[in-house]
XYZ file of C-alpha atoms in Angstrom:
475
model
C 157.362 185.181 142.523
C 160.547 183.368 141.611
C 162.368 185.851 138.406
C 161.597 182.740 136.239
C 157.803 182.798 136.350
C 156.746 184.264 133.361
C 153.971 187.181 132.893
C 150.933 186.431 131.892
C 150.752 187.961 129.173
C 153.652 185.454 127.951
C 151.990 182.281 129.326
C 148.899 183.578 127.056
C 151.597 183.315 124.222
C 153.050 180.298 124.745
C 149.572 178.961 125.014
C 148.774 180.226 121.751
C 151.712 178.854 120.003
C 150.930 175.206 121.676
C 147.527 175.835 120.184
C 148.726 176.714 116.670
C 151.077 173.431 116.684
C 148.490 171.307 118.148
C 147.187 170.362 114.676
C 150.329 169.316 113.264
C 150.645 166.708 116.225
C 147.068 165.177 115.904
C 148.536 163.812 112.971
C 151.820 162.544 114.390
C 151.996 158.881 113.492
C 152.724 155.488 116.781
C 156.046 155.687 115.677
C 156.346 159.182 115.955
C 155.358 159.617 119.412
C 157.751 156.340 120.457
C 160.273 158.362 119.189
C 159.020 161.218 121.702
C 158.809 158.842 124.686
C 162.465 157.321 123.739
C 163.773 161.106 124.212
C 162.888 161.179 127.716
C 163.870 157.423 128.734
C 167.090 157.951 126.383
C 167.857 161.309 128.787
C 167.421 159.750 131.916
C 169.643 156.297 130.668
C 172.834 158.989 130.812
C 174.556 158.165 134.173
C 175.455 162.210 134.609
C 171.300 163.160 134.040
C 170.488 160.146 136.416
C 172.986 160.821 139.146
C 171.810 164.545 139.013
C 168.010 163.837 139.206
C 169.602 161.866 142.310
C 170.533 165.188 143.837
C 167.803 167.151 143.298
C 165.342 164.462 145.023
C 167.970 164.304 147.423
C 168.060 168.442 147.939
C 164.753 169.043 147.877
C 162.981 165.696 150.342
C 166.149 164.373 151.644
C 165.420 161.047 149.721
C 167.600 158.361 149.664
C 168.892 157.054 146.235
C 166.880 154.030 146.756
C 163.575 155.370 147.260
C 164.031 157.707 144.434
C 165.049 154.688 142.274
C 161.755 152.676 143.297
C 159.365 155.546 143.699
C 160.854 158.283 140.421
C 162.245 156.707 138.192
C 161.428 153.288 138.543
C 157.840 154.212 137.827
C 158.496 155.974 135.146
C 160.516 153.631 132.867
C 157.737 151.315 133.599
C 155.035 153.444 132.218
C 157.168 154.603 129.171
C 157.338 150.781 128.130
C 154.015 150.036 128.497
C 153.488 153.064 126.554
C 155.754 152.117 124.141
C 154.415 148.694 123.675
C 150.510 149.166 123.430
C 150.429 152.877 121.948
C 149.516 151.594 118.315
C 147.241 149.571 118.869
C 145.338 151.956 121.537
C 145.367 155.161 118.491
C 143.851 152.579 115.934
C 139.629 153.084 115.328
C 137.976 150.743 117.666
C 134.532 148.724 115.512
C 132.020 148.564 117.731
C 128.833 146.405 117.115
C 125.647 147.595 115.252
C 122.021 146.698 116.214
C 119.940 145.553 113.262
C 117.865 148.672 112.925
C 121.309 150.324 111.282
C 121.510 147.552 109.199
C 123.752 149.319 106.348
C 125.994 151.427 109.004
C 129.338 150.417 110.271
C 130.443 152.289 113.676
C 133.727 152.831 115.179
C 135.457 154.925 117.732
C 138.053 157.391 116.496
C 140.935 158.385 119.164
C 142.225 162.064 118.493
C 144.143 164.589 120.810
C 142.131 166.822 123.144
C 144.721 169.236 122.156
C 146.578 171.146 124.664
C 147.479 170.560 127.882
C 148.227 171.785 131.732
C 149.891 169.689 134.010
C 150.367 170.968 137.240
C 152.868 168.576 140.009
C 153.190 168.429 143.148
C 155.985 168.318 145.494
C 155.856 164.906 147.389
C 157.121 162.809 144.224
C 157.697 165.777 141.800
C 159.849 163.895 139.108
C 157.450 160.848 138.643
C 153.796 162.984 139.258
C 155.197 165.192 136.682
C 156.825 163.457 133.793
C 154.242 160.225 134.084
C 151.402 162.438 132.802
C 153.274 164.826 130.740
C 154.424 160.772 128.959
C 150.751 159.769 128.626
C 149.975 163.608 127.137
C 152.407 163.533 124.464
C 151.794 159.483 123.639
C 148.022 160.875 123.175
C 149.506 163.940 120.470
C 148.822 166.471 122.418
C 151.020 169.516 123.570
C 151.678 170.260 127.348
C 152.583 173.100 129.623
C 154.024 172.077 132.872
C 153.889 173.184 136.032
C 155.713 171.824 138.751
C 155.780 172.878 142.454
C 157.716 175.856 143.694
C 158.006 173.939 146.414
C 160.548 171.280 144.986
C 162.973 173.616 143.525
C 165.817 171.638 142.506
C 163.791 168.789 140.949
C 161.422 171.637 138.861
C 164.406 173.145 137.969
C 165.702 169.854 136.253
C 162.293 168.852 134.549
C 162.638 172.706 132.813
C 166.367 171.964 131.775
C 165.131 168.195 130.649
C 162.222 169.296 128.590
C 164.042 172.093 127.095
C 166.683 170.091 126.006
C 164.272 167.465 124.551
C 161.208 169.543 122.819
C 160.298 173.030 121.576
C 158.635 175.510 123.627
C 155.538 174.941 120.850
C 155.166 171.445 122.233
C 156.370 170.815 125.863
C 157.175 173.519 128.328
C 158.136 173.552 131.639
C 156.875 176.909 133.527
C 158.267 177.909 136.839
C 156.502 179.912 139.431
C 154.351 180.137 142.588
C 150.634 179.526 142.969
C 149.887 182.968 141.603
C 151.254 181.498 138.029
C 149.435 178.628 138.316
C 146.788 180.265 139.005
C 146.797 182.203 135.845
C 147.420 179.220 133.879
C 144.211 178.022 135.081
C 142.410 181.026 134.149
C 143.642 180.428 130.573
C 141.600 178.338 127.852
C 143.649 174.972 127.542
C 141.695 171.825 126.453
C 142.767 169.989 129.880
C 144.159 170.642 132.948
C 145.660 167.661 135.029
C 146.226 168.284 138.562
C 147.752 166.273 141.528
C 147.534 167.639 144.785
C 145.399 168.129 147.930
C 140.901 168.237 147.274
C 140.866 172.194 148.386
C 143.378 173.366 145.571
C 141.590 170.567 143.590
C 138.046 172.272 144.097
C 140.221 175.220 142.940
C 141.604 173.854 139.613
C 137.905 172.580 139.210
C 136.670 176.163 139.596
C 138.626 177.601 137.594
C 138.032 175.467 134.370
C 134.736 175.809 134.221
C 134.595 179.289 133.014
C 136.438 177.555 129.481
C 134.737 174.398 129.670
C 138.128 172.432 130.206
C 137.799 168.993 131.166
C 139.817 168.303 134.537
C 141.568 165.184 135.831
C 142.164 165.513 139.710
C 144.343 163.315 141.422
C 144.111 164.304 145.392
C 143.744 162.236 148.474
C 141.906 161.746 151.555
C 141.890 159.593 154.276
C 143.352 156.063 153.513
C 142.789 153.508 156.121
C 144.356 150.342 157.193
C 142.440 147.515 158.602
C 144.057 144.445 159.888
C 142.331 142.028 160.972
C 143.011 139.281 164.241
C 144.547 136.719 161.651
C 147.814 138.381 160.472
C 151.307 137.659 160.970
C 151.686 140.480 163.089
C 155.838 141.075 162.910
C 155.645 140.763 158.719
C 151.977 143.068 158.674
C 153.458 145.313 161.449
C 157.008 145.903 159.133
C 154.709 146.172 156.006
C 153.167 148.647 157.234
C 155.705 150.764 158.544
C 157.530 150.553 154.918
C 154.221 152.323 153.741
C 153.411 154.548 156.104
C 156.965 156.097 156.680
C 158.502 155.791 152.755
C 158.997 159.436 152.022
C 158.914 160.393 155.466
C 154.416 159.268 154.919
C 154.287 162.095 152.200
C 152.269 159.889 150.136
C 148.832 160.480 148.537
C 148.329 156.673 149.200
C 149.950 156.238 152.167
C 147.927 154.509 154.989
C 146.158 157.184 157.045
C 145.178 155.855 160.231
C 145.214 151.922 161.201
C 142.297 150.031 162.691
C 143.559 146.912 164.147
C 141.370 144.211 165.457
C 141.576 144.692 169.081
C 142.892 140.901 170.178
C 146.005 142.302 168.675
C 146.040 145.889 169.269
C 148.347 146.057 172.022
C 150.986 143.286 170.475
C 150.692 144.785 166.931
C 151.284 148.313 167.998
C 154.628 146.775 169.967
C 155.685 145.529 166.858
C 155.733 148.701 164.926
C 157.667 150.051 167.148
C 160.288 147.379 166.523
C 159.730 147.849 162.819
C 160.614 151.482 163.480
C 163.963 150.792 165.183
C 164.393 148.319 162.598
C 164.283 150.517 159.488
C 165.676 153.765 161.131
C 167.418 153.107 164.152
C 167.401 154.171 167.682
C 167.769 157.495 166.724
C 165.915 157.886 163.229
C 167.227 161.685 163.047
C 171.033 159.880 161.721
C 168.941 157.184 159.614
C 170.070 157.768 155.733
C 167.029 156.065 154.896
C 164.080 158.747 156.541
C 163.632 161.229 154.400
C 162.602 165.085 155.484
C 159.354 167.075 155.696
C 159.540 169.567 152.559
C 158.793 172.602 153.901
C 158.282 174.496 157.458
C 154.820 175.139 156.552
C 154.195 171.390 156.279
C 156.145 170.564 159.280
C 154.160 172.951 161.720
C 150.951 171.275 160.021
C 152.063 168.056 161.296
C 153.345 169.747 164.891
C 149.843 170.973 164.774
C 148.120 167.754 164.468
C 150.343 166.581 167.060
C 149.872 168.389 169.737
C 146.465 168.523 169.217
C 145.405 164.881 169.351
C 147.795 165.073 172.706
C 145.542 167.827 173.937
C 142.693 165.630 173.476
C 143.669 162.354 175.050
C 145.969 160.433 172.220
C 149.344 158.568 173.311
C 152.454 158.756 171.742
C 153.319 154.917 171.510
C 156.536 155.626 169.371
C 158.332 158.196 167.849
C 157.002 161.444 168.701
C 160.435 164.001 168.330
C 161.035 166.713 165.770
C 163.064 169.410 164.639
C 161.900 172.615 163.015
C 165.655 173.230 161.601
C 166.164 170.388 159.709
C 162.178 169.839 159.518
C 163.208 166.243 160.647
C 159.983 164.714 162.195
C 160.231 161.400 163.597
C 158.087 158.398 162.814
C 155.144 158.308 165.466
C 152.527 155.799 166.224
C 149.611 157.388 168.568
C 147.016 155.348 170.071
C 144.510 155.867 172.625
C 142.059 157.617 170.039
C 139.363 155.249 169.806
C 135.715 156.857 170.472
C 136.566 160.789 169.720
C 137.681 160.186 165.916
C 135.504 163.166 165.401
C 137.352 165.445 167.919
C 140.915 165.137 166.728
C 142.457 166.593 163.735
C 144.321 163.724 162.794
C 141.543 162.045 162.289
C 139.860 164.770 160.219
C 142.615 166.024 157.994
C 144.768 164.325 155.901
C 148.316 163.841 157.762
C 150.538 163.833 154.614
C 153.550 163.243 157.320
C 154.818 160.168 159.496
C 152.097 160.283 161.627
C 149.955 157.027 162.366
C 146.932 157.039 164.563
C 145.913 153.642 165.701
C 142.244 152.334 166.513
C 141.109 149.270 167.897
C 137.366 147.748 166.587
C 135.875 145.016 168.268
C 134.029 144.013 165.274
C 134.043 144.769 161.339
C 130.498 146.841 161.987
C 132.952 149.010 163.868
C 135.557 149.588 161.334
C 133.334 150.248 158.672
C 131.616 152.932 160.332
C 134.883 154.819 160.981
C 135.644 154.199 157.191
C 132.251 154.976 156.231
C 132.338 158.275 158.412
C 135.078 159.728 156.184
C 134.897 160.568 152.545
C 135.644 158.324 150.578
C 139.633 157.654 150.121
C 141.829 157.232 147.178
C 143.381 154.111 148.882
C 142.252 151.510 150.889
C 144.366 148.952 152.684
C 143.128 145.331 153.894
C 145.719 143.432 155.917
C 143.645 139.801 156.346
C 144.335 135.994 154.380
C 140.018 135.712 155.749
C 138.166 135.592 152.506
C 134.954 136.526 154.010
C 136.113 139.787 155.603
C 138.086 140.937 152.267
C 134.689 140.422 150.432
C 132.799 142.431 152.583
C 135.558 145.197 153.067
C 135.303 145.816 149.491
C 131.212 145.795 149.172
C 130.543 148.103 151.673
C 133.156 150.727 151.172
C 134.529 152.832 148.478
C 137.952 154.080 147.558
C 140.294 154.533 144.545
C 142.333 151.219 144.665
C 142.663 148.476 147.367
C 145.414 146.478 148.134
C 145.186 143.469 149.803
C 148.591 141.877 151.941
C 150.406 145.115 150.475
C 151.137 149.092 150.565
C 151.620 151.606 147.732
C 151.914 149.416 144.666
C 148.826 150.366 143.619
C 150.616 152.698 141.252
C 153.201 150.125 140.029
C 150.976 148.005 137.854
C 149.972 150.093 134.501
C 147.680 148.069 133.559
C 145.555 148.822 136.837
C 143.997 152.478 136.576
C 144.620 154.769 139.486
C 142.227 157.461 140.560
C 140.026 158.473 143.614
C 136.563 158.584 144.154
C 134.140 161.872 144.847
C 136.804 163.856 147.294
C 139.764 161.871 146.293
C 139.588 162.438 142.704
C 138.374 162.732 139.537
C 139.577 160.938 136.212
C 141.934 157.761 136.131
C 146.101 157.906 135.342
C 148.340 155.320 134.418
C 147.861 153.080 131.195
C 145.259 152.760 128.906
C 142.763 155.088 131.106
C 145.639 157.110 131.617
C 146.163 157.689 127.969
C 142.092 157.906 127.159
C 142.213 161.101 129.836
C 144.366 162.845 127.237
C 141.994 161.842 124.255
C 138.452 162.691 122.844
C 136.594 158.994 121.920
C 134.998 160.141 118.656
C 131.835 158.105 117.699
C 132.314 157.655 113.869
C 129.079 156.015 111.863
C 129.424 155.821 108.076
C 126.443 154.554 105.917
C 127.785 151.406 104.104
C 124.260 150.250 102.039
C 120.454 151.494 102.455
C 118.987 154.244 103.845
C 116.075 155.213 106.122
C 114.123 157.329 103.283
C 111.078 155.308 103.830
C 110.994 157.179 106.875
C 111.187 160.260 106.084
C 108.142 163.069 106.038
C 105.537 162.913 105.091
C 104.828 160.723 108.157
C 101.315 158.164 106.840
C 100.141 155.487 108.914
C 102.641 153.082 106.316
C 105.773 155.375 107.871
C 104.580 154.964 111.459
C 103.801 151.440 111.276
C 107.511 150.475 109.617
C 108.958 152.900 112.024
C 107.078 150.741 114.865
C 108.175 147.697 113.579
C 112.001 149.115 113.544
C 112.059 149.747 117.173
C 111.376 145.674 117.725
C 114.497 145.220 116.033
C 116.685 147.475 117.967
């Protein structure tokens, strides 16, 4: 355990201290928390704060300034101004209409706090997947202990110097540590626990809660598929794709999985991603500026793994295909020649989280769909067809978190659109006003304006039960 993580004895402190402040920010006012959000957007406007979040993306993936721009902190100025720009009206009590048996009665839903908070990041994008939620937590008045990976060091290390600077312990703190800390923060009573990462540590966080009756929101992953379909423009679909299978070197909760491609094009379409490749990284993508690096050993030899055994069991490397343990560089590969033992290889089991594309061919959208349908059920879903007909159908007989249509990984770049999975992919919805309702308890509110139902009350004749009888046509 790093010498930062704290005991648990002090997390039970701080937690207590959140919980004693808690109160005192139920009542914080719209303006209030603006003021909040404008702290974080105001630190991250300084050049010196931006350049250095630039270097610790860069230290701990490799990223280049661009993808952290579009992917970080991009994302996150966008949510703190939709924030910013809907928060009072979403806190104001919602009327909602009464039935004319509660004639006299007015109702409403009242938004208040949940109260306090644990957020715990991941790695992959551990500036945005942190601060977003930590945003939507404090817009909602409630108080927030984070908990960023260990496995992002220079970028946790920043959010704890960032926070401190900006808040008191009492309201936002950033806690440092391996899994063992997180795991005791887990253990300890908070109101909600917010968790990004893979479905078995999800199961995990879900476990754990329970004891405390803490509501969860899970964002994992899963197996996101591709189809594309016999009517693309295969060099523009091919390059799409590549841009969202390889940003971040494919260690993307939404990034395409796997690929089915309508077999009429198989053979041309897998040609063209390897142009795509070349394209983007070069003819040697280990000197590319623009691929970014696999995070860790352990998650390199994870992807080795599923390498070498899809080769064991008949799979093609079409492209790519080289690595280095050293500098965990792992090159972008496209396999192929999987079709008919999808249940044999890993790579078609587990989720890759690495730049790693298997391709399938389908003769028919019956085929596709039972490969998509054979998998649980993904937190995104990618349809790469202008046919009407086929994008209709894709959507009724499947089930994912979001689907894009002509596009890859802007799901997440619309706040107005909620983002979530579906059964192993998720629980709960981020991202603007379900992202904010995750943080909040919708209190039903019915006052008694005029009347009352006396006439209904005991002693129960045949005059009650008849009125009462007539009362339930009116509902």
């Amino acid at each position: 355990m790093p010498a930062t993580a704290a005991p648990t004895d002090q997390l039970a402190y701080l937690l207590e201290e959140q919980r004693s402040y808690a109160p005192a920010l139920a009542k914080t006012t719209a303006g209030e928390r603006r003021e909040k959000i404008d702290r974080v957007i105001g630190y991250l406007d300084n050049e010196t704060n931006k350049q250095r979040l630039l270097d610790a993306l860069r230290q701990d993936l490799h990223k280049h300034p661009v993808e952290t721009l579009l992917s970080e902190i991009g994302v996150v100025y966008s949510n703190a101004k939709y924030l910013r720009r809907h928060l009072k009206r979403w806190m104001e009590p919602r009327r909602v209409s009464t039935p004319l048996s509660l004639i006299g009665t007015r109702s409403y839903v009242y938004y208040e706090p949940k109260g306090s908070v644990l957020i715990l990041a991941p790695w992959n994008y551990p500036f945005n997947l942190a601060v977003i939620p930590v945003l939507y937590a404090i817009a909602a008045g409630c108080t927030v202990v984070l908990k960023p990976s260990e496995y992002s060091p220079a970028t946790s290390s920043y959010m704890q110097e960032m926070f401190g600077t900006l808040f008191a312990e009492n309201e936002v703190k950033v806690v440092l540590g391996e899994a063992d800390t997180a795991a005791a923060l887990t253990a300890l009573p908070f109101d909600h626990i917010y968790f990004t990462g893979s479905p078995a540590t999800g199961k995990k966080v879900m476990a754990a809660a329970a004891p405390n009756l803490a509501s969860v929101t899970l964002e994992l992953g899963g197996k996101s598929p591709c189809v594309v379909g016999e009517d693309v423009n295969i060099e523009k679909s091919a390059r799409s794709l590549t841009w969202g299978k390889f940003f971040n070197a494919g260690q993307t909760c939404i990034a395409p999985d796997y690929a089915l491609v309508h077999e009429k094009i198989v053979t041309e379409y897998v040609g063209r991603l390897g142009e795509a490749i070349r394209h983007a990284y070069g003819e040697d993508p280990q000197q590319s500026d623009s691929l970014a690096r696999i995070v860790n050993e352990k998650q390199f030899d994870h992807l080795t793994g599923l390498l070498e055994d899809a080769l064991d069991k008949g799979a093609k490397v079409a492209h790519g295909g080289h690595h280095d343990r050293a500098s965990r560089y792992f090159e972008p590969t496209v396999l192929t020649g999987v079709t008919g033992v999808t249940g044999e290889m890993r790579v078609m089991q587990e989720e890759i989280f690495g730049p790693l594309l298997p391709v399938l061919d389908y003769a028919n959208l019956n085929e596709a769909l039972s490969v998509i349908n054979g998998l649980p059920k993904p937190l995104a879903f990618y349809i790469q067809t202008d046919e009407r007909s086929i994008i209709k159908r894709l959507l009724a007989e499947t089930s994912a978190g979001g689907t894009l249509v002509n596009e890859f990984l802007l799901g997440t770049a619309n706040p107005a659109l909620p983002f979530g999975g579906v059964g192993n992919s998720g629980i709960g919805r981020s991202y603007g006003h379900h992202g904010w309702l995750e943080f909040t308890n919708e209190r039903a509110v019915m006052e008694r304006r005029l009347f009352d139902l006396s006439m209904a009350y005991p002693p129960y004749t045949d005059k009650v039960r008849q009125l009462v009888e007539r009362v339930y046509k009116w509902a």
